[in-house]
mmCIF file of C-alpha atoms in Angstrom:
data_model
loop_
_atom_site.group_PDB
_atom_site.id
_atom_site.type_symbol
_atom_site.label_atom_id
_atom_site.label_comp_id
_atom_site.label_asym_id
_atom_site.label_seq_id
_atom_site.Cartn_x
_atom_site.Cartn_y
_atom_site.Cartn_z
ATOM 1 C CA MET A 1 130.815 -206.192 86.219
ATOM 2 C CA ALA A 2 129.877 -203.698 88.542
ATOM 3 C CA LEU A 3 130.802 -200.193 87.979
ATOM 4 C CA LYS A 4 134.602 -199.054 89.062
ATOM 5 C CA ILE A 5 136.082 -196.160 90.349
ATOM 6 C CA ASP A 6 138.010 -195.481 87.448
ATOM 7 C CA ASP A 7 134.940 -195.663 85.833
ATOM 8 C CA TYR A 8 134.876 -192.612 85.168
ATOM 9 C CA LYS A 9 136.789 -191.669 82.958
ATOM 10 C CA ASP A 10 135.290 -193.615 80.532
ATOM 11 C CA PHE A 11 133.329 -192.462 77.744
ATOM 12 C CA GLU A 12 129.812 -192.915 77.704
ATOM 13 C CA MET A 13 126.685 -191.265 76.295
ATOM 14 C CA PHE A 14 123.277 -189.795 78.071
ATOM 15 C CA TYR A 15 119.961 -188.298 78.012
ATOM 16 C CA LYS A 16 119.761 -185.874 80.818
ATOM 17 C CA LEU A 17 116.719 -186.098 81.886
ATOM 18 C CA PRO A 18 116.330 -183.040 84.150
ATOM 19 C CA GLN A 19 115.195 -183.744 88.387
ATOM 20 C CA GLU A 20 112.610 -181.138 87.812
ATOM 21 C CA LEU A 21 109.806 -183.643 86.195
ATOM 22 C CA PHE A 22 110.214 -185.622 89.414
ATOM 23 C CA GLU A 23 108.783 -183.193 90.570
ATOM 24 C CA GLU A 24 105.657 -183.413 92.415
ATOM 25 C CA CYS A 25 103.334 -181.151 89.679
ATOM 26 C CA PHE A 26 104.786 -183.376 87.129
ATOM 27 C CA LYS A 27 103.911 -187.172 89.366
ATOM 28 C CA GLY A 28 101.102 -187.940 86.372
ATOM 29 C CA LEU A 29 103.767 -187.529 83.399
ATOM 30 C CA SER A 30 104.972 -191.447 82.291
ATOM 31 C CA ILE A 31 108.128 -192.336 82.915
ATOM 32 C CA GLY A 32 108.325 -192.899 78.805
ATOM 33 C CA ALA A 33 106.897 -189.588 78.718
ATOM 34 C CA LYS A 34 109.812 -187.795 80.620
ATOM 35 C CA VAL A 35 112.597 -189.947 78.976
ATOM 36 C CA LEU A 36 110.884 -188.908 75.243
ATOM 37 C CA TYR A 37 111.302 -184.982 77.157
ATOM 38 C CA ALA A 38 115.007 -185.988 77.918
ATOM 39 C CA ILE A 39 115.551 -187.203 73.631
ATOM 40 C CA LEU A 40 114.096 -184.145 72.341
ATOM 41 C CA ARG A 41 116.316 -181.660 74.508
ATOM 42 C CA ASP A 42 119.598 -184.019 73.440
ATOM 43 C CA LYS A 43 117.824 -183.649 70.038
ATOM 44 C CA TRP A 44 117.650 -179.650 70.756
ATOM 45 C CA GLY A 45 121.660 -179.194 70.589
ATOM 46 C CA GLN A 46 121.375 -181.156 67.112
ATOM 47 C CA SER A 47 118.568 -178.180 65.562
ATOM 48 C CA GLN A 48 121.393 -175.817 66.690
ATOM 49 C CA LYS A 49 123.418 -176.964 64.423
ATOM 50 C CA ASN A 50 121.114 -178.007 61.107
ATOM 51 C CA GLY A 51 119.816 -174.392 61.980
ATOM 52 C CA TRP A 52 116.583 -175.178 62.554
ATOM 53 C CA HIS A 53 114.486 -172.494 64.023
ATOM 54 C CA ASP A 54 111.944 -170.506 63.267
ATOM 55 C CA GLU A 55 110.683 -166.866 64.639
ATOM 56 C CA LYS A 56 109.169 -169.167 67.471
ATOM 57 C CA GLY A 57 112.483 -170.691 68.309
ATOM 58 C CA ILE A 58 114.502 -174.116 67.485
ATOM 59 C CA TYR A 59 112.671 -176.812 66.977
ATOM 60 C CA CYS A 60 113.201 -180.215 66.245
ATOM 61 C CA ASN A 61 112.644 -182.753 63.170
ATOM 62 C CA PHE A 62 112.549 -185.702 63.883
ATOM 63 C CA SER A 63 109.223 -187.757 62.264
ATOM 64 C CA VAL A 64 106.505 -190.470 64.907
ATOM 65 C CA LYS A 65 109.213 -192.758 63.477
ATOM 66 C CA LEU A 66 111.742 -191.843 63.972
ATOM 67 C CA LEU A 67 111.269 -191.665 67.833
ATOM 68 C CA SER A 68 109.671 -194.662 68.072
ATOM 69 C CA GLU A 69 113.128 -196.877 67.461
ATOM 70 C CA ILE A 70 114.921 -194.849 69.412
ATOM 71 C CA MET A 71 112.806 -195.454 72.134
ATOM 72 C CA GLY A 72 112.059 -199.119 71.249
ATOM 73 C CA CYS A 73 108.836 -198.818 71.315
ATOM 74 C CA SER A 74 105.554 -197.807 68.802
ATOM 75 C CA GLU A 75 104.391 -195.078 67.000
ATOM 76 C CA LYS A 76 101.169 -195.056 68.706
ATOM 77 C CA THR A 77 102.662 -195.099 72.059
ATOM 78 C CA ILE A 78 105.951 -191.792 70.813
ATOM 79 C CA THR A 79 102.241 -190.102 69.663
ATOM 80 C CA SER A 80 100.519 -190.970 73.109
ATOM 81 C CA TYR A 81 103.711 -189.828 74.656
ATOM 82 C CA LYS A 82 103.778 -186.541 73.029
ATOM 83 C CA LYS A 83 100.096 -185.832 74.231
ATOM 84 C CA GLU A 84 100.650 -185.875 77.791
ATOM 85 C CA LEU A 85 104.387 -183.626 76.580
ATOM 86 C CA SER A 86 102.229 -181.014 75.399
ATOM 87 C CA GLU A 87 99.546 -181.495 78.228
ATOM 88 C CA TYR A 88 101.912 -180.124 80.608
ATOM 89 C CA CYS A 89 103.488 -178.088 78.313
ATOM 90 C CA LEU A 90 106.412 -179.035 78.303
ATOM 91 C CA ILE A 91 106.442 -178.586 74.322
ATOM 92 C CA SER A 92 104.249 -177.281 71.703
ATOM 93 C CA GLU A 93 103.451 -178.717 67.644
ATOM 94 C CA ARG A 94 103.195 -176.770 64.622
ATOM 95 C CA ARG A 95 102.150 -178.605 61.694
ATOM 96 C CA GLN A 96 103.674 -178.386 58.410
ATOM 97 C CA PHE A 97 102.315 -178.968 54.858
ATOM 98 C CA ASN A 98 103.998 -182.767 53.394
ATOM 99 C CA SER A 99 106.661 -182.948 55.645
ATOM 100 C CA THR A 100 106.540 -183.415 59.751
ATOM 101 C CA ASN A 101 105.583 -181.600 63.005
ATOM 102 C CA LYS A 102 107.619 -178.837 64.507
ATOM 103 C CA ILE A 103 108.494 -180.048 67.799
ATOM 104 C CA TYR A 104 109.478 -176.729 70.106
ATOM 105 C CA VAL A 105 110.632 -177.783 73.301
ATOM 106 C CA ASN A 106 110.396 -176.142 76.781
ATOM 107 C CA ARG A 107 112.446 -175.222 79.439
ATOM 108 C CA VAL A 108 110.542 -177.287 83.046
ATOM 109 C CA SER A 109 110.965 -174.311 84.684
ATOM 110 C CA GLU A 110 109.164 -172.179 82.208
ATOM 111 C CA ALA A 111 106.470 -175.280 81.923
ATOM 112 C CA LYS A 112 105.736 -175.415 85.690
ATOM 113 C CA ARG A 113 104.662 -171.505 85.201
ATOM 114 C CA HIS A 114 101.424 -171.766 82.399
ATOM 115 C CA VAL A 115 98.201 -172.377 82.992
ATOM 116 C CA HIS A 116 96.530 -175.560 81.060
ATOM 117 C CA GLU A 117 92.647 -175.345 81.688
ATOM 118 C CA ASP A 118 92.060 -178.323 79.743
ATOM 119 C CA PHE A 119 89.383 -179.120 82.136
ATOM 120 C CA THR A 120 86.432 -177.960 81.285
ATOM 121 C CA CYS A 121 83.989 -178.653 84.313
ATOM 122 C CA THR A 122 79.736 -179.590 83.177
ATOM 123 C CA GLU A 123 79.182 -178.513 86.489
ATOM 124 C CA ARG A 124 79.780 -175.807 89.625
ATOM 125 C CA LYS A 125 78.734 -177.789 92.649
ATOM 126 C CA ASN A 126 79.438 -176.646 96.397
ATOM 127 C CA LEU A 127 82.837 -175.704 97.088
ATOM 128 C CA PRO A 128 83.826 -177.285 100.738
ATOM 129 C CA HIS A 129 82.247 -180.738 98.706
ATOM 130 C CA VAL A 130 84.204 -180.477 95.585
ATOM 131 C CA HIS A 131 86.112 -183.558 96.287
ATOM 132 C CA GLU A 132 83.234 -185.944 96.105
ATOM 133 C CA ASP A 133 81.307 -183.180 93.658
ATOM 134 C CA PHE A 134 83.272 -182.445 91.332
ATOM 135 C CA THR A 135 82.695 -183.508 87.331
ATOM 136 C CA CYS A 136 83.595 -182.961 84.118
ATOM 137 C CA THR A 137 82.778 -184.056 80.650
ATOM 138 C CA GLU A 138 86.723 -184.907 79.435
ATOM 139 C CA ARG A 139 87.166 -187.035 83.290
ATOM 140 C CA LYS A 140 85.975 -190.260 82.050
ATOM 141 C CA ASN A 141 87.589 -190.459 79.218
ATOM 142 C CA LEU A 142 90.984 -189.225 80.628
ATOM 143 C CA PRO A 143 94.046 -192.018 80.617
ATOM 144 C CA THR A 144 94.561 -193.287 84.366
ATOM 145 C CA ASN A 145 97.655 -191.081 85.239
ATOM 146 C CA GLN A 146 95.251 -187.935 84.781
ATOM 147 C CA THR A 147 93.027 -189.440 86.518
ATOM 148 C CA ASN A 148 94.969 -189.690 89.676
ATOM 149 C CA ILE A 149 96.663 -186.150 89.280
ATOM 150 C CA ASN A 150 93.383 -184.717 89.559
ATOM 151 C CA GLN A 151 92.515 -186.610 92.142
ATOM 152 C CA THR A 152 96.006 -185.542 94.105
ATOM 153 C CA ASN A 153 95.210 -182.131 93.378
ATOM 154 C CA LEU A 154 91.780 -182.398 94.728
ATOM 155 C CA THR A 155 92.663 -183.585 97.153
ATOM 156 C CA LYS A 156 95.126 -180.075 97.705
ATOM 157 C CA LEU A 157 92.552 -177.940 97.176
ATOM 158 C CA ASN A 158 89.934 -179.086 99.835
ATOM 159 C CA ASN A 159 93.180 -177.659 102.201
ATOM 160 C CA ASN A 160 94.739 -175.022 100.549
ATOM 161 C CA SER A 161 92.547 -171.816 100.963
ATOM 162 C CA THR A 162 94.550 -169.754 98.321
ATOM 163 C CA ALA A 163 93.014 -172.338 95.653
ATOM 164 C CA LYS A 164 90.380 -172.048 97.338
ATOM 165 C CA LYS A 165 89.520 -167.398 98.069
ATOM 166 C CA ILE A 166 90.789 -167.691 93.951
ATOM 167 C CA GLU A 167 87.933 -169.981 92.840
ATOM 168 C CA GLU A 168 85.325 -168.416 95.010
ATOM 169 C CA ASN A 169 86.397 -165.255 93.694
ATOM 170 C CA PHE A 170 87.043 -166.115 90.448
ATOM 171 C CA GLY A 171 83.607 -167.636 89.938
ATOM 172 C CA ARG A 172 85.017 -171.368 88.829
ATOM 173 C CA PHE A 173 87.219 -173.874 89.132
ATOM 174 C CA LEU A 174 90.934 -174.177 89.113
ATOM 175 C CA SER A 175 92.429 -177.016 87.107
ATOM 176 C CA PRO A 176 95.213 -179.544 89.022
ATOM 177 C CA ILE A 177 97.800 -177.507 86.866
ATOM 178 C CA GLU A 178 96.508 -174.801 88.491
ATOM 179 C CA ILE A 179 96.708 -175.568 91.962
ATOM 180 C CA GLU A 180 99.748 -176.199 91.741
ATOM 181 C CA MET A 181 100.954 -172.999 90.186
ATOM 182 C CA VAL A 182 99.135 -171.889 93.117
ATOM 183 C CA ASN A 183 101.380 -174.425 96.063
ATOM 184 C CA PHE A 184 104.461 -172.942 93.995
ATOM 185 C CA TRP A 185 103.428 -169.338 94.814
ATOM 186 C CA GLU A 186 102.582 -170.017 98.599
ATOM 187 C CA LYS A 187 106.084 -170.794 98.645
ATOM 188 C CA GLU A 188 108.095 -168.853 96.186
ATOM 189 C CA TYR A 189 105.899 -165.818 97.391
ATOM 190 C CA ASP A 190 104.774 -163.815 101.080
ATOM 191 C CA ASN A 191 100.897 -164.911 101.520
ATOM 192 C CA ASP A 192 99.638 -160.700 102.089
ATOM 193 C CA LEU A 193 101.147 -160.160 98.413
ATOM 194 C CA ILE A 194 99.147 -163.232 97.128
ATOM 195 C CA ASP A 195 96.319 -161.983 98.242
ATOM 196 C CA PHE A 196 96.878 -158.666 97.085
ATOM 197 C CA ALA A 197 97.015 -159.885 93.287
ATOM 198 C CA ILE A 198 93.816 -161.913 93.771
ATOM 199 C CA LYS A 199 91.830 -158.584 94.418
ATOM 200 C CA GLU A 200 93.979 -157.085 91.561
ATOM 201 C CA ALA A 201 92.843 -159.366 89.481
ATOM 202 C CA VAL A 202 89.320 -159.056 90.701
ATOM 203 C CA MET A 203 89.386 -155.404 90.280
ATOM 204 C CA ARG A 204 90.948 -155.534 86.858
ATOM 205 C CA ASN A 205 88.765 -157.586 85.193
ATOM 206 C CA LYS A 206 91.660 -159.889 85.001
ATOM 207 C CA ARG A 207 90.391 -163.212 86.692
ATOM 208 C CA THR A 208 93.137 -165.880 85.099
ATOM 209 C CA THR A 209 96.173 -167.725 87.788
ATOM 210 C CA LYS A 210 97.807 -166.809 84.632
ATOM 211 C CA TRP A 211 97.187 -162.895 85.119
ATOM 212 C CA ILE A 212 98.643 -163.257 88.266
ATOM 213 C CA ASP A 213 101.222 -165.163 87.673
ATOM 214 C CA THR A 214 102.246 -162.695 85.762
ATOM 215 C CA SER A 215 102.542 -160.071 88.368
ATOM 216 C CA LEU A 216 103.739 -161.664 90.816
ATOM 217 C CA PHE A 217 106.791 -162.747 89.178
ATOM 218 C CA ASP A 218 106.865 -158.934 87.974
ATOM 219 C CA TRP A 219 106.642 -157.633 91.361
ATOM 220 C CA VAL A 220 109.103 -159.935 93.266
ATOM 221 C CA ASN A 221 111.099 -161.742 90.961
ATOM 222 C CA LYS A 222 111.546 -158.791 87.886
ATOM 223 C CA ASN A 223 111.325 -155.616 90.674
ATOM 224 C CA GLY A 224 112.349 -157.774 93.357
ATOM 225 C CA LEU A 225 109.366 -155.339 95.195
ATOM 226 C CA LYS A 226 109.097 -157.418 99.018
ATOM 227 C CA THR A 227 106.118 -155.899 100.182
ATOM 228 C CA VAL A 228 101.990 -154.885 99.392
ATOM 229 C CA SER A 229 103.381 -150.748 100.399
ATOM 230 C CA GLU A 230 106.143 -151.052 97.326
ATOM 231 C CA ILE A 231 103.823 -152.684 95.160
ATOM 232 C CA LYS A 232 101.066 -150.280 95.661
ATOM 233 C CA GLU A 233 103.725 -147.731 94.659
ATOM 234 C CA TYR A 234 105.232 -149.064 92.496
ATOM 235 C CA LEU A 235 101.727 -149.369 90.061
ATOM 236 C CA THR A 236 100.997 -145.800 91.530
ATOM 237 C CA SER A 237 103.856 -144.555 89.381
ATOM 238 C CA LYS A 238 103.314 -146.805 86.566
ATOM 239 C CA THR A 239 100.132 -145.394 86.364
ATOM 240 C CA SER A 240 101.664 -141.956 86.226
ATOM 241 C CA GLN A 241 104.125 -142.019 83.674
ATOM 242 C CA ASN A 242 101.438 -143.963 81.764
ATOM 243 C CA SER A 243 99.533 -140.581 82.535
ATOM 244 C CA ARG A 244 101.885 -138.323 81.444
ATOM 245 C CA SER A 245 102.951 -140.370 78.120
ATOM 246 C CA LYS A 246 99.803 -140.114 77.159
ATOM 247 C CA LYS A 247 99.152 -136.090 77.727
ATOM 248 C CA LYS A 248 102.453 -136.170 75.158
ATOM 249 C CA ASP A 249 100.574 -138.149 72.447
ATOM 250 C CA PHE A 250 97.126 -136.276 73.021
ATOM 251 C CA SER A 251 99.477 -132.199 72.820
ATOM 252 C CA SER A 252 101.101 -133.837 69.913
ATOM 253 C CA GLY A 253 98.478 -134.509 67.738
ATOM 254 C CA ARG A 254 98.409 -138.116 68.062
ATOM 255 C CA TYR A 255 94.898 -138.860 69.469
ATOM 256 C CA ALA A 256 93.867 -135.812 68.073
ATOM 257 C CA LEU A 257 91.698 -137.925 64.225
ATOM 258 C CA LEU A 258 90.702 -140.783 66.465
ATOM 259 C CA GLY A 259 88.824 -139.633 68.642
ATOM 260 C CA THR A 260 90.092 -141.411 71.729
ATOM 261 C CA ASP A 261 89.085 -141.572 75.254
ATOM 262 C CA ILE A 262 91.948 -140.250 76.681
ATOM 263 C CA SER A 263 91.051 -140.777 80.704
ATOM 264 C CA VAL A 264 93.720 -141.928 82.993
ATOM 265 C CA HIS A 265 93.134 -145.406 84.200
ATOM 266 C CA GLU A 266 95.546 -147.780 87.027
ATOM 267 C CA ILE A 267 98.457 -149.345 84.999
ATOM 268 C CA ASP A 268 97.771 -152.985 84.402
ATOM 269 C CA PRO A 269 101.377 -154.652 85.312
ATOM 270 C CA GLU A 270 101.154 -158.091 82.884
ATOM 271 C CA LEU A 271 100.800 -155.570 79.450
ATOM 272 C CA GLY A 272 102.200 -151.892 80.016
ATOM 273 C CA PHE A 273 99.413 -149.435 80.181
#
C-alpha cells in the first residue's frame, strides 16, 4: 500500500545514507559499500554507548559474519565492501589479537580531503597523451568499478590545467582521488591561491597534494585569508615569530649542548615550524 499523508507519524527506523556519497568523487563506490557505510555510521552511536573508544577515537566492533547477516550477503562480499570503503578513506581498521578488527568510521567530508596514492605508475609517458598511455601495475587487477573511475578521472585530467601543472612540477602522475581533490580546490579556492600553493610546495620540497590541501585550508578556511598578498604577510609574520622563539631558546641555553643550527628558515604552514 502506498504511503499516505499521515504516515510520517509512524515510527520507523532508517539507516542514514549521506548525500555526499553520491557526488562525483564517490561515483566509483558500489551501492553495497555505501549501504555498509550507513550501517557502520548507525552502529557508531551504539559503540559510543558501549564505551568502545581508544586514543584514535570511537570504533565499531562488529565481525564480518555479523555484518553479512545484517546485509543479507556473503562474508566475502562484506570484505569487498570494507575494502572499497577503506580505499576511499571512509573507514580504517586496526587488527586485534584473537578478536574482530576495530573499525573506525571517518566523516565523508574528511574522506574527500585525504590523498590516496594506491596507483603506482610503472612508466611516465608524455603528459598530453596521459589518457592513452597511462599504465599501472595494479590496474589489471582492479575491480571494474575502480577501472571506470580511473577512466573518468583521467579524462578530467586532460581538461584540468591545474592537475597538469601539478604533475609537471611534481614529476609524477596524480591518482584518481588526487584529481578529485584538485577539482574540489577549483570550486573552493581562487586559481591564484592554488598556483601560489603549488609554487610553495615546490620551493619547500613538499611535493604532495596533501601539503597543498592542508595549506589552502589553513590559509583560507582557518585564517580567513583571501589574497596571495595576505598569505605572504601571514607567512612572514609566522616566520618572524618562529625566529624570535628560536632566539629566546638559544639565549636560555636550550641549544647550548646540542650544537643545533638555529639559522632562520621559512615556516612550514603544515608543521608550524
